[in-house]
Amino acid sequence: MHAFHYDRAADIAQALRLGAQPGAKYIGGGTNLLDLYKSGIERPLRLVDVSRLPLAGIDVLPDGGLRIGAMASNTAAANHPLVRERYPLLAEALLAGASTQLRNMATVGGNLLQRTRCYYFTDPALGPCNKRTPGAGCAARDGYNRIHAILGASETCIAVHPSDMAVALCALDAVIQVRSESGERAIGITDFHRLPGDAPQQDTTLAPGELIVAIDLPPSPFAAHSHYLKVRDRASYAFALVSVAAALDLQDGKVREARIALGGVAHKPWRAASAEAELRGQAPTDDVLRQAAQRALEGAQGFRHNAFKIELAQRAIVRTLRLAGASA
Ligand code: SF4
């Protein structure tokens, strides 16, 4: 039995003080952390319960954007009228992400901090894992790697990030607001999650003790034309083999602006900026969409069991852009 301290933070200042202690971890809904604790993957010395902090509001920002408090449940965010009206892409991704029961418990802050579902990471009996034990090796590289990365992988880790919500946030240019005892800072979503490099044990750029307090969404011109597509092995809730968040700002039949982000393909939500550039100023014909999809997957590298994901991702991008263009 692993012993740990449990503290329910009465306010944010107390949470930050306790969260700065060695071996401390924040817990909100606990839907991922408790699973990892039970299987011995996570071994916190102190759990700081932040679920009762007043961080669940969803409010309009002065610039017309939206601030979603980190403790808002996935259900509350997905069903909020302003999210549905102004950021339907985010609502779709949240609804694709988990069962109702999980969405009711899970917070949006915790959603960003989900850890990979690489089989070798979650089950120590299957083999070594650099993310679990740095320097141990990566059983997935030469093992069963069907669900693994095709972009941005490293010699040490080929895992993918599991969140659907984060993929939509990436397309929407969200900003993550964090706090610690030393102050506040804002992190753009594309800088929040990391590629594995030679430190796959670090999923994000959060410093020890930093607490996510909110997710900010800038005003969006994409509400009329967006779509989230998740391709998975079974229709019931499963993690994405490939997912695509696509949003178009159309004027006079041409693309004024485009956003494309991919899930299930890399250690972080993958923003496809070169594909977006391919679309800008063009009428979204099938040829143009296919060209953009090819650009998005430039540099992709498959492993023994997952090379199919490269073409799957290209087809998924074309389909998602078509649906986004047709939606209104
Ligand atoms: Fe571990 Fe990453 Fe290798 Fe999976 S892919 S076994 S998480 S090091």
Short mmCIF file of C-alpha atoms in Angstrom, two decimals, residues 7-319:
data_model
loop_
_atom_site.label_atom_id
_atom_site.label_comp_id
_atom_site.label_asym_id
_atom_site.label_seq_id
_atom_site.Cartn_x
_atom_site.Cartn_y
_atom_site.Cartn_z
CA ASP A 7 -5.73 17.74 1.38
CA ARG A 8 -8.88 19.41 0.15
CA ALA A 9 -7.80 22.95 -0.69
CA ALA A 10 -10.05 25.60 0.86
CA ASP A 11 -8.90 28.30 -1.55
CA ILE A 12 -6.53 28.83 -4.45
CA ALA A 13 -3.71 30.21 -2.28
CA GLN A 14 -3.77 27.08 -0.10
CA ALA A 15 -3.91 24.84 -3.19
CA LEU A 16 -0.82 26.53 -4.65
CA ARG A 17 1.07 26.27 -1.35
CA LEU A 18 0.31 22.57 -1.01
CA GLY A 19 0.84 21.93 -4.70
CA ALA A 20 4.39 23.29 -4.41
CA GLN A 21 5.33 20.52 -1.94
CA PRO A 22 7.62 17.76 -3.31
CA GLY A 23 5.67 14.89 -4.87
CA ALA A 24 2.35 16.79 -4.82
CA LYS A 25 -0.28 16.37 -7.51
CA TYR A 26 -3.54 18.21 -8.00
CA ILE A 27 -6.68 16.14 -8.32
CA GLY A 28 -9.95 17.37 -9.84
CA GLY A 29 -12.34 14.74 -11.19
CA GLY A 30 -9.66 12.05 -10.82
CA THR A 31 -10.89 10.06 -13.81
CA ASN A 32 -7.38 9.40 -15.15
CA LEU A 33 -5.18 9.95 -12.09
CA LEU A 34 -7.01 7.39 -9.92
CA ASP A 35 -6.76 4.71 -12.62
CA LEU A 36 -3.03 5.34 -12.89
CA TYR A 37 -2.69 5.33 -9.12
CA LYS A 38 -4.46 1.98 -8.81
CA SER A 39 -2.16 0.41 -11.40
CA GLY A 40 0.94 1.85 -9.74
CA ILE A 41 1.87 4.21 -12.56
CA GLU A 42 1.33 7.36 -10.49
CA ARG A 43 2.73 7.50 -6.97
CA PRO A 44 1.96 10.98 -5.56
CA LEU A 45 3.18 11.79 -2.05
CA ARG A 46 0.41 14.34 -1.65
CA LEU A 47 -2.93 14.74 -3.41
CA VAL A 48 -4.27 18.27 -3.39
CA ASP A 49 -7.99 18.18 -4.11
CA VAL A 50 -8.90 21.26 -6.13
CA SER A 51 -12.40 20.12 -7.09
CA ARG A 52 -14.15 22.53 -4.67
CA LEU A 53 -12.26 25.64 -5.76
CA PRO A 54 -14.37 28.39 -7.37
CA LEU A 55 -12.95 27.71 -10.83
CA ALA A 56 -15.97 26.25 -12.63
CA GLY A 57 -17.40 29.42 -14.20
CA ILE A 58 -17.83 29.95 -17.93
CA ASP A 59 -17.77 33.66 -18.70
CA VAL A 60 -17.46 36.05 -21.63
CA LEU A 61 -14.11 37.86 -21.77
CA PRO A 62 -13.83 41.63 -22.42
CA ASP A 63 -12.56 40.93 -25.97
CA GLY A 64 -15.65 38.81 -26.73
CA GLY A 65 -13.87 35.50 -26.19
CA LEU A 66 -14.83 32.93 -23.57
CA ARG A 67 -13.11 31.83 -20.35
CA ILE A 68 -13.84 28.28 -19.21
CA GLY A 69 -12.82 27.67 -15.60
CA ALA A 70 -10.53 24.69 -15.16
CA MET A 71 -12.94 22.98 -12.77
CA ALA A 72 -15.89 23.14 -15.21
CA SER A 73 -16.90 19.59 -16.00
CA ASN A 74 -16.63 18.34 -19.55
CA THR A 75 -20.43 18.08 -19.53
CA ALA A 76 -20.89 21.68 -18.39
CA ALA A 77 -18.52 22.95 -21.06
CA ALA A 78 -20.03 20.82 -23.86
CA ASN A 79 -23.58 21.88 -23.00
CA HIS A 80 -22.99 25.55 -22.28
CA PRO A 81 -25.08 27.69 -24.66
CA LEU A 82 -22.17 29.98 -25.53
CA VAL A 83 -19.84 27.07 -26.25
CA ARG A 84 -22.47 25.45 -28.48
CA GLU A 85 -23.23 28.70 -30.29
CA ARG A 86 -19.74 30.17 -30.69
CA TYR A 87 -17.44 27.12 -30.48
CA PRO A 88 -19.45 24.12 -31.74
CA LEU A 89 -16.16 22.45 -32.66
CA LEU A 90 -15.25 22.29 -28.98
CA ALA A 91 -18.67 20.96 -27.98
CA GLU A 92 -18.39 18.21 -30.61
CA ALA A 93 -14.93 17.19 -29.44
CA LEU A 94 -16.01 17.08 -25.80
CA LEU A 95 -19.01 14.92 -26.65
CA ALA A 96 -16.81 12.56 -28.67
CA GLY A 97 -14.36 12.28 -25.80
CA ALA A 98 -16.00 10.08 -23.22
CA SER A 99 -19.19 8.56 -21.86
CA THR A 100 -21.70 10.76 -20.05
CA GLN A 101 -20.59 9.42 -16.67
CA LEU A 102 -16.95 10.31 -17.35
CA ARG A 103 -17.85 13.71 -18.77
CA ASN A 104 -19.82 14.49 -15.63
CA MET A 105 -16.79 13.79 -13.41
CA ALA A 106 -13.90 14.97 -15.58
CA THR A 107 -12.85 18.62 -15.53
CA VAL A 108 -11.56 20.55 -18.53
CA GLY A 109 -8.32 21.28 -16.68
CA GLY A 110 -7.79 17.57 -16.03
CA ASN A 111 -8.72 16.74 -19.61
CA LEU A 112 -5.61 18.62 -20.77
CA LEU A 113 -3.47 16.57 -18.38
CA GLN A 114 -4.66 13.12 -19.46
CA ARG A 115 -1.78 10.75 -19.94
CA THR A 116 -1.23 8.52 -22.95
CA ARG A 117 -3.12 5.25 -23.29
CA CYS A 118 -0.05 3.50 -24.77
CA TYR A 119 -0.54 -0.10 -23.60
CA TYR A 120 3.04 -0.37 -22.38
CA PHE A 121 2.70 2.78 -20.30
CA THR A 122 -0.53 1.74 -18.59
CA ASP A 123 0.44 -1.92 -18.01
CA PRO A 124 3.92 -2.41 -16.52
CA ALA A 125 3.68 -6.17 -17.11
CA LEU A 126 3.87 -5.68 -20.89
CA GLY A 127 7.36 -4.23 -21.13
CA PRO A 128 9.65 -1.27 -20.47
CA CYS A 129 8.51 2.31 -20.94
CA ASN A 130 10.63 5.47 -20.95
CA LYS A 131 7.63 7.58 -20.00
CA ARG A 132 7.04 5.51 -16.86
CA THR A 133 10.70 4.87 -16.05
CA PRO A 134 13.10 7.22 -17.89
CA GLY A 135 15.93 5.27 -19.52
CA ALA A 136 14.15 1.91 -19.34
CA GLY A 137 13.48 1.64 -23.07
CA CYS A 138 10.38 1.76 -25.24
CA ALA A 139 8.56 -1.51 -25.80
CA ALA A 140 6.23 0.07 -28.34
CA ARG A 141 8.84 0.87 -30.99
CA ASP A 142 9.33 -2.79 -31.89
CA GLY A 143 6.14 -4.02 -30.27
CA TYR A 144 2.46 -3.60 -31.05
CA ASN A 145 2.22 0.02 -32.13
CA ARG A 146 -1.17 0.26 -33.86
CA ILE A 147 -2.31 3.29 -31.84
CA HIS A 148 1.01 5.13 -31.84
CA ALA A 149 2.44 8.30 -33.37
CA ILE A 150 3.18 8.99 -37.02
CA LEU A 151 4.34 12.59 -36.48
CA GLY A 152 6.83 14.12 -34.07
CA ALA A 153 7.91 10.84 -32.43
CA SER A 154 11.40 10.36 -30.99
CA GLU A 155 13.76 7.46 -30.41
CA THR A 156 12.61 7.36 -26.81
CA CYS A 157 8.81 7.50 -27.21
CA ILE A 158 6.18 7.13 -29.93
CA ALA A 159 3.09 7.63 -27.74
CA VAL A 160 0.14 9.85 -28.65
CA HIS A 161 -1.83 12.32 -26.58
CA PRO A 162 -5.35 11.03 -25.89
CA SER A 163 -7.51 14.15 -25.43
CA ASP A 164 -10.16 15.04 -28.02
CA MET A 165 -10.89 18.36 -26.35
CA ALA A 166 -7.26 19.47 -26.72
CA VAL A 167 -7.39 18.90 -30.49
CA ALA A 168 -10.35 21.27 -30.83
CA LEU A 169 -8.64 23.78 -28.52
CA CYS A 170 -5.58 23.61 -30.76
CA ALA A 171 -7.67 24.53 -33.81
CA LEU A 172 -9.32 27.34 -31.86
CA ASP A 173 -6.03 28.89 -30.63
CA ALA A 174 -6.94 28.47 -26.95
CA VAL A 175 -4.74 29.92 -24.22
CA ILE A 176 -4.18 28.07 -20.96
CA GLN A 177 -4.10 30.25 -17.84
CA VAL A 178 -1.95 28.84 -15.04
CA ARG A 179 -1.01 29.98 -11.57
CA SER A 180 1.68 29.12 -9.05
CA GLU A 181 3.03 30.69 -5.88
CA SER A 182 5.32 32.80 -8.05
CA GLY A 183 2.55 34.28 -10.20
CA GLU A 184 0.40 33.75 -13.26
CA ARG A 185 1.21 33.02 -16.86
CA ALA A 186 -0.61 32.25 -20.09
CA ILE A 187 0.48 29.38 -22.35
CA GLY A 188 -0.72 29.04 -25.94
CA ILE A 189 -2.23 25.59 -26.48
CA THR A 190 0.37 24.63 -29.08
CA ASP A 191 3.09 25.27 -26.49
CA PHE A 192 1.29 23.52 -23.64
CA HIS A 193 1.89 19.89 -24.64
CA ARG A 194 5.36 18.64 -25.58
CA LEU A 195 6.83 16.37 -28.19
CA PRO A 196 8.67 13.52 -26.43
CA GLY A 197 12.24 14.37 -27.47
CA ASP A 198 14.56 12.80 -24.92
CA ALA A 199 12.25 13.51 -21.96
CA PRO A 200 9.03 11.59 -22.68
CA GLN A 201 8.16 11.55 -18.99
CA GLN A 202 7.16 15.22 -19.38
CA ASP A 203 3.83 15.57 -21.15
CA THR A 204 3.45 19.34 -20.79
CA THR A 205 5.42 22.52 -20.23
CA LEU A 206 3.80 23.09 -16.82
CA ALA A 207 6.34 23.74 -14.08
CA PRO A 208 6.06 21.83 -10.78
CA GLY A 209 3.29 23.32 -8.64
CA GLU A 210 1.56 25.18 -11.47
CA LEU A 211 -2.22 24.86 -11.45
CA ILE A 212 -4.41 25.30 -14.53
CA VAL A 213 -7.08 27.84 -13.60
CA ALA A 214 -8.82 28.50 -16.93
CA ILE A 215 -8.90 27.95 -20.66
CA ASP A 216 -9.42 31.11 -22.72
CA LEU A 217 -10.89 31.01 -26.22
CA PRO A 218 -10.38 34.04 -28.47
CA PRO A 219 -13.35 35.34 -30.48
CA SER A 220 -13.86 32.94 -33.38
CA PRO A 221 -15.01 33.47 -36.97
CA PHE A 222 -15.39 29.71 -37.42
CA ALA A 223 -18.70 28.88 -35.72
CA ALA A 224 -20.60 28.46 -39.01
CA HIS A 225 -18.15 26.07 -40.63
CA SER A 226 -16.42 23.60 -38.37
CA HIS A 227 -16.42 19.87 -37.71
CA TYR A 228 -14.73 17.35 -35.42
CA LEU A 229 -14.25 13.86 -36.81
CA LYS A 230 -13.00 11.00 -34.66
CA VAL A 231 -12.00 7.70 -36.24
CA ARG A 232 -11.78 4.87 -33.73
CA ASP A 233 -11.71 1.09 -33.63
CA ARG A 234 -15.22 0.78 -32.19
CA ALA A 235 -18.27 3.04 -32.25
CA SER A 236 -18.61 3.08 -28.47
CA TYR A 237 -16.18 5.27 -26.55
CA ALA A 238 -12.61 4.58 -27.55
CA PHE A 239 -9.55 6.72 -28.06
CA ALA A 240 -8.93 8.12 -31.53
CA LEU A 241 -6.86 6.30 -34.11
CA VAL A 242 -7.01 9.63 -35.90
CA SER A 243 -9.12 12.68 -35.23
CA VAL A 244 -9.45 15.96 -37.08
CA ALA A 245 -10.68 19.34 -35.88
CA ALA A 246 -11.29 21.57 -38.88
CA ALA A 247 -12.72 25.07 -39.15
CA LEU A 248 -13.18 27.32 -42.14
CA ASP A 249 -13.94 31.00 -42.50
CA LEU A 250 -15.55 31.21 -45.94
CA GLN A 251 -16.23 34.33 -47.98
CA ASP A 252 -17.62 34.39 -51.52
CA GLY A 253 -16.98 30.68 -51.89
CA LYS A 254 -13.30 30.93 -50.91
CA VAL A 255 -11.37 30.16 -47.76
CA ARG A 256 -10.43 33.32 -45.92
CA GLU A 257 -8.95 31.43 -42.96
CA ALA A 258 -8.62 27.76 -42.05
CA ARG A 259 -7.73 25.79 -38.94
CA ILE A 260 -6.77 22.13 -38.93
CA ALA A 261 -5.57 20.12 -35.93
CA LEU A 262 -5.04 16.38 -35.68
CA GLY A 263 -5.39 13.98 -32.77
CA GLY A 264 -4.16 10.42 -32.34
CA VAL A 265 -1.08 11.07 -34.47
CA ALA A 266 1.48 12.69 -32.13
CA HIS A 267 2.57 13.23 -28.52
CA LYS A 268 0.60 16.49 -28.63
CA PRO A 269 -2.37 17.82 -30.59
CA TRP A 270 -0.89 18.42 -34.03
CA ARG A 271 -1.61 21.74 -35.69
CA ALA A 272 -1.35 21.44 -39.48
CA ALA A 273 -0.28 25.01 -40.33
CA SER A 274 1.10 24.09 -43.78
CA ALA A 275 -2.25 22.57 -44.74
CA GLU A 276 -4.05 25.69 -43.55
CA ALA A 277 -1.79 27.82 -45.75
CA GLU A 278 -2.63 25.56 -48.70
CA LEU A 279 -6.33 26.38 -48.29
CA ARG A 280 -6.10 30.13 -47.79
CA GLY A 281 -7.59 32.08 -50.71
CA GLN A 282 -8.75 28.91 -52.49
CA ALA A 283 -12.20 27.57 -53.28
CA PRO A 284 -12.43 24.36 -51.21
CA THR A 285 -12.67 21.91 -54.12
CA ASP A 286 -11.84 18.25 -53.56
CA ASP A 287 -8.49 18.72 -55.32
CA VAL A 288 -7.57 21.59 -53.02
CA LEU A 289 -8.66 19.64 -49.93
CA ARG A 290 -6.61 16.61 -50.99
CA GLN A 291 -3.59 18.83 -51.57
CA ALA A 292 -3.99 20.30 -48.10
CA ALA A 293 -4.31 16.83 -46.58
CA GLN A 294 -1.07 15.73 -48.23
CA ARG A 295 0.71 18.79 -46.86
CA ALA A 296 -0.57 18.02 -43.38
CA LEU A 297 1.05 14.59 -43.39
CA GLU A 298 4.40 15.62 -44.87
CA GLY A 299 7.15 14.02 -42.85
CA ALA A 300 4.85 11.40 -41.32
CA GLN A 301 6.50 8.11 -40.47
CA GLY A 302 4.66 4.90 -39.71
CA PHE A 303 5.82 1.95 -37.65
CA ARG A 304 5.12 -1.76 -38.23
CA HIS A 305 1.46 -1.71 -37.19
CA ASN A 306 0.37 1.88 -37.73
CA ALA A 307 1.55 2.98 -41.20
CA PHE A 308 -2.13 2.83 -42.27
CA LYS A 309 -2.71 5.95 -40.19
CA ILE A 310 -0.96 8.16 -42.75
CA GLU A 311 -3.55 7.57 -45.46
CA LEU A 312 -6.33 7.38 -42.88
CA ALA A 313 -5.40 10.84 -41.60
CA GLN A 314 -5.32 12.28 -45.12
CA ARG A 315 -8.76 10.85 -45.90
CA ALA A 316 -10.09 12.04 -42.55
CA ILE A 317 -8.85 15.59 -43.22
CA VAL A 318 -10.57 15.72 -46.61
CA ARG A 319 -13.81 14.41 -45.15
#
